[in-house]
Each structure stands twice: as structure tokens, then as C-alpha cells.
Amino acid sequence: QVRLVESGGGLVQPGESLRLSCAASGSIFSIGSMGWYRQAPGKERELVADFTRDGSTNYASSVKGRFAISRDNGKNTVYLQMNSLKPEDTAVYYCHSLVNFRDYWGRGTQVTVSE
């Protein structure tokens, strides 16, 4: 069984930073894409940033220049450095990965940006 476990969410003020981590564990033979989605109350889940299978990255236009995705392949871990956070970044952030040709999701971590 494969698990994705997120960490690093919390409550911050506008302009501050957070770093999210997601570690994949279990019987892993291959990892395709790996990245982050988020879902705000009353909105659909949206892509924040990810690594595609060929190693390229995608970012939502709303986070370009503020967020940076990185990974440690040896640890099957992906990170999301979030800088200059805004109240509209408030959401539950979910890790997603294509592992062994199947989709897996983490349980999510709450990020709240508020005065």
C-alpha cells in the first residue's frame, strides 16, 4: 500500500512563508507526476504546482513567482515553498502523485493566511 503524508501547514499572516512537505511511502516501483493541489471552501480543487513525469514543472498562474516546488527523489518527497502568502492562498493543500501508474492523494494540510 502506498501512502502520501503531508506536513507543514499552519496559520500565518499575509506576507509570511510556509514550507509544505509530502513523503510517499510503501511499495513504490515508479513515480510519475508528483505535486500539490489545493481546495478552498466552496471552490473546486485546483493544481498549485507539480512535477511531470519528464521532470518539468507546472505552476498555477496565481502562485508563479511566489511558490517553488522541489523534490528529493531519494526520499520520494516533494516540497512546496510558499512565500509572500496572501489570504486567497487559504485552502486545504493536498499532495498528489502517480505511483505505480495509480493516482494517490494525501489527506491534506490546512493553510490559513489571515491577519
PDB file of C-alpha atoms in Angstrom:
ATOM      1  CA  GLN A   1       0.000   0.000   0.000  1.00  0.00           C
ATOM      2  CA  VAL A   2       1.230   3.463  -0.900  1.00  0.00           C
ATOM      3  CA  ARG A   3       0.731   6.448   1.376  1.00  0.00           C
ATOM      4  CA  LEU A   4       1.292  10.164   0.885  1.00  0.00           C
ATOM      5  CA  VAL A   5       1.757  12.095   4.096  1.00  0.00           C
ATOM      6  CA  GLU A   6       1.757  15.891   4.122  1.00  0.00           C
ATOM      7  CA  SER A   7       3.126  18.205   6.765  1.00  0.00           C
ATOM      8  CA  GLY A   8       3.896  21.877   7.246  1.00  0.00           C
ATOM      9  CA  GLY A   9       0.550  23.630   7.131  1.00  0.00           C
ATOM     10  CA  GLY A  10      -0.495  26.244   9.631  1.00  0.00           C
ATOM     11  CA  LEU A  11      -1.738  29.750  10.324  1.00  0.00           C
ATOM     12  CA  VAL A  12       0.359  32.659   9.082  1.00  0.00           C
ATOM     13  CA  GLN A  13      -0.084  36.354   8.411  1.00  0.00           C
ATOM     14  CA  PRO A  14      -0.099  37.857   4.919  1.00  0.00           C
ATOM     15  CA  GLY A  15       3.403  38.185   3.517  1.00  0.00           C
ATOM     16  CA  GLU A  16       4.814  35.329   5.556  1.00  0.00           C
ATOM     17  CA  SER A  17       6.097  31.960   4.333  1.00  0.00           C
ATOM     18  CA  LEU A  18       5.399  28.267   4.829  1.00  0.00           C
ATOM     19  CA  ARG A  19       7.009  25.104   3.539  1.00  0.00           C
ATOM     20  CA  LEU A  20       4.934  22.021   2.887  1.00  0.00           C
ATOM     21  CA  SER A  21       6.359  18.522   2.640  1.00  0.00           C
ATOM     22  CA  CYS A  22       4.889  15.340   1.202  1.00  0.00           C
ATOM     23  CA  ALA A  23       6.534  11.975   1.584  1.00  0.00           C
ATOM     24  CA  ALA A  24       5.480   8.893  -0.339  1.00  0.00           C
ATOM     25  CA  SER A  25       5.987   5.543   1.345  1.00  0.00           C
ATOM     26  CA  GLY A  26       5.133   1.906   0.745  1.00  0.00           C
ATOM     27  CA  SER A  27       5.775  -0.423  -2.171  1.00  0.00           C
ATOM     28  CA  ILE A  28       6.922   2.113  -4.737  1.00  0.00           C
ATOM     29  CA  PHE A  29       8.230   0.930  -8.099  1.00  0.00           C
ATOM     30  CA  SER A  30       7.761   4.100 -10.104  1.00  0.00           C
ATOM     31  CA  ILE A  31       6.688   7.674  -9.526  1.00  0.00           C
ATOM     32  CA  GLY A  32       5.302   9.702 -12.371  1.00  0.00           C
ATOM     33  CA  SER A  33       3.945  13.108 -11.589  1.00  0.00           C
ATOM     34  CA  MET A  34       4.076  14.454  -8.048  1.00  0.00           C
ATOM     35  CA  GLY A  35       2.817  17.754  -6.750  1.00  0.00           C
ATOM     36  CA  TRP A  36       0.302  19.882  -4.922  1.00  0.00           C
ATOM     37  CA  TYR A  37      -3.337  20.803  -5.320  1.00  0.00           C
ATOM     38  CA  ARG A  38      -5.493  22.967  -3.104  1.00  0.00           C
ATOM     39  CA  GLN A  39      -9.167  23.390  -2.353  1.00  0.00           C
ATOM     40  CA  ALA A  40     -10.648  26.485  -0.769  1.00  0.00           C
ATOM     41  CA  PRO A  41     -14.117  26.467   0.824  1.00  0.00           C
ATOM     42  CA  GLY A  42     -16.803  26.462  -1.839  1.00  0.00           C
ATOM     43  CA  LYS A  43     -14.307  26.063  -4.676  1.00  0.00           C
ATOM     44  CA  GLU A  44     -13.068  23.209  -6.796  1.00  0.00           C
ATOM     45  CA  ARG A  45      -9.727  21.551  -6.214  1.00  0.00           C
ATOM     46  CA  GLU A  46      -7.052  23.185  -8.361  1.00  0.00           C
ATOM     47  CA  LEU A  47      -3.468  22.470  -9.331  1.00  0.00           C
ATOM     48  CA  VAL A  48      -0.917  24.569  -7.454  1.00  0.00           C
ATOM     49  CA  ALA A  49       2.342  23.122  -8.750  1.00  0.00           C
ATOM     50  CA  ASP A  50       3.699  19.782  -9.842  1.00  0.00           C
ATOM     51  CA  PHE A  51       6.497  17.850 -11.452  1.00  0.00           C
ATOM     52  CA  THR A  52       5.516  15.987 -14.581  1.00  0.00           C
ATOM     53  CA  ARG A  53       6.897  12.571 -15.432  1.00  0.00           C
ATOM     54  CA  ASP A  54       9.667  14.110 -17.550  1.00  0.00           C
ATOM     55  CA  GLY A  55      10.716  16.387 -14.690  1.00  0.00           C
ATOM     56  CA  SER A  56       9.289  19.637 -15.926  1.00  0.00           C
ATOM     57  CA  THR A  57       7.197  21.801 -13.624  1.00  0.00           C
ATOM     58  CA  ASN A  58       3.780  23.395 -13.820  1.00  0.00           C
ATOM     59  CA  TYR A  59       2.530  26.272 -11.691  1.00  0.00           C
ATOM     60  CA  ALA A  60      -0.838  27.908 -11.328  1.00  0.00           C
ATOM     61  CA  SER A  61      -0.624  31.461 -12.622  1.00  0.00           C
ATOM     62  CA  SER A  62      -1.766  32.755  -9.236  1.00  0.00           C
ATOM     63  CA  VAL A  63       1.328  31.375  -7.476  1.00  0.00           C
ATOM     64  CA  LYS A  64       4.066  31.911 -10.082  1.00  0.00           C
ATOM     65  CA  GLY A  65       6.939  33.877  -8.638  1.00  0.00           C
ATOM     66  CA  ARG A  66       5.799  33.218  -5.056  1.00  0.00           C
ATOM     67  CA  PHE A  67       5.754  29.432  -4.724  1.00  0.00           C
ATOM     68  CA  ALA A  68       8.505  26.978  -5.612  1.00  0.00           C
ATOM     69  CA  ILE A  69       8.222  23.219  -5.875  1.00  0.00           C
ATOM     70  CA  SER A  70      11.222  20.974  -5.279  1.00  0.00           C
ATOM     71  CA  ARG A  71      11.834  17.319  -4.605  1.00  0.00           C
ATOM     72  CA  ASP A  72      14.198  14.784  -3.140  1.00  0.00           C
ATOM     73  CA  ASN A  73      13.969  11.677  -5.297  1.00  0.00           C
ATOM     74  CA  GLY A  74      15.964   9.602  -2.829  1.00  0.00           C
ATOM     75  CA  LYS A  75      13.345  10.273  -0.170  1.00  0.00           C
ATOM     76  CA  ASN A  76      10.320  10.194  -2.508  1.00  0.00           C
ATOM     77  CA  THR A  77       9.474  13.601  -1.098  1.00  0.00           C
ATOM     78  CA  VAL A  78       8.174  16.767  -2.698  1.00  0.00           C
ATOM     79  CA  TYR A  79       8.219  20.200  -1.123  1.00  0.00           C
ATOM     80  CA  LEU A  80       6.311  23.403  -1.702  1.00  0.00           C
ATOM     81  CA  GLN A  81       7.949  26.615  -0.548  1.00  0.00           C
ATOM     82  CA  MET A  82       5.262  29.269  -0.291  1.00  0.00           C
ATOM     83  CA  ASN A  83       6.393  32.881   0.043  1.00  0.00           C
ATOM     84  CA  SER A  84       4.509  36.165   0.161  1.00  0.00           C
ATOM     85  CA  LEU A  85       1.368  34.343   1.199  1.00  0.00           C
ATOM     86  CA  LYS A  86      -1.970  36.037   0.619  1.00  0.00           C
ATOM     87  CA  PRO A  87      -5.370  35.484   2.231  1.00  0.00           C
ATOM     88  CA  GLU A  88      -6.575  33.971  -1.057  1.00  0.00           C
ATOM     89  CA  ASP A  89      -3.994  31.199  -0.619  1.00  0.00           C
ATOM     90  CA  THR A  90      -6.061  29.896   2.288  1.00  0.00           C
ATOM     91  CA  ALA A  91      -7.089  26.326   1.487  1.00  0.00           C
ATOM     92  CA  VAL A  92      -6.514  22.689   2.246  1.00  0.00           C
ATOM     93  CA  TYR A  93      -3.407  21.636   0.347  1.00  0.00           C
ATOM     94  CA  TYR A  94      -3.303  18.097  -0.982  1.00  0.00           C
ATOM     95  CA  CYS A  95      -0.338  16.127  -2.194  1.00  0.00           C
ATOM     96  CA  HIS A  96      -0.915  14.071  -5.318  1.00  0.00           C
ATOM     97  CA  SER A  97       1.254  11.514  -7.039  1.00  0.00           C
ATOM     98  CA  LEU A  98       1.066   8.952  -9.782  1.00  0.00           C
ATOM     99  CA  VAL A  99       2.705   5.961  -8.122  1.00  0.00           C
ATOM    100  CA  ASN A 100       2.981   2.594  -9.821  1.00  0.00           C
ATOM    101  CA  PHE A 101       0.648   4.020 -12.509  1.00  0.00           C
ATOM    102  CA  ARG A 102      -2.101   4.745  -9.967  1.00  0.00           C
ATOM    103  CA  ASP A 103      -3.314   8.050  -8.519  1.00  0.00           C
ATOM    104  CA  TYR A 104      -2.754   8.661  -4.826  1.00  0.00           C
ATOM    105  CA  TRP A 105      -3.783  11.589  -2.648  1.00  0.00           C
ATOM    106  CA  GLY A 106      -2.712  12.702   0.778  1.00  0.00           C
ATOM    107  CA  ARG A 107      -5.233  13.616   3.447  1.00  0.00           C
ATOM    108  CA  GLY A 108      -4.457  17.308   3.133  1.00  0.00           C
ATOM    109  CA  THR A 109      -2.964  20.002   5.321  1.00  0.00           C
ATOM    110  CA  GLN A 110      -4.670  23.272   6.175  1.00  0.00           C
ATOM    111  CA  VAL A 111      -3.017  26.553   5.245  1.00  0.00           C
ATOM    112  CA  THR A 112      -4.655  29.681   6.625  1.00  0.00           C
ATOM    113  CA  VAL A 113      -3.419  33.174   5.798  1.00  0.00           C
ATOM    114  CA  SER A 114      -5.044  35.790   7.985  1.00  0.00           C
ATOM    115  CA  GLU A 115      -4.240  38.930   9.968  1.00  0.00           C
TER     116      GLU A 115
END
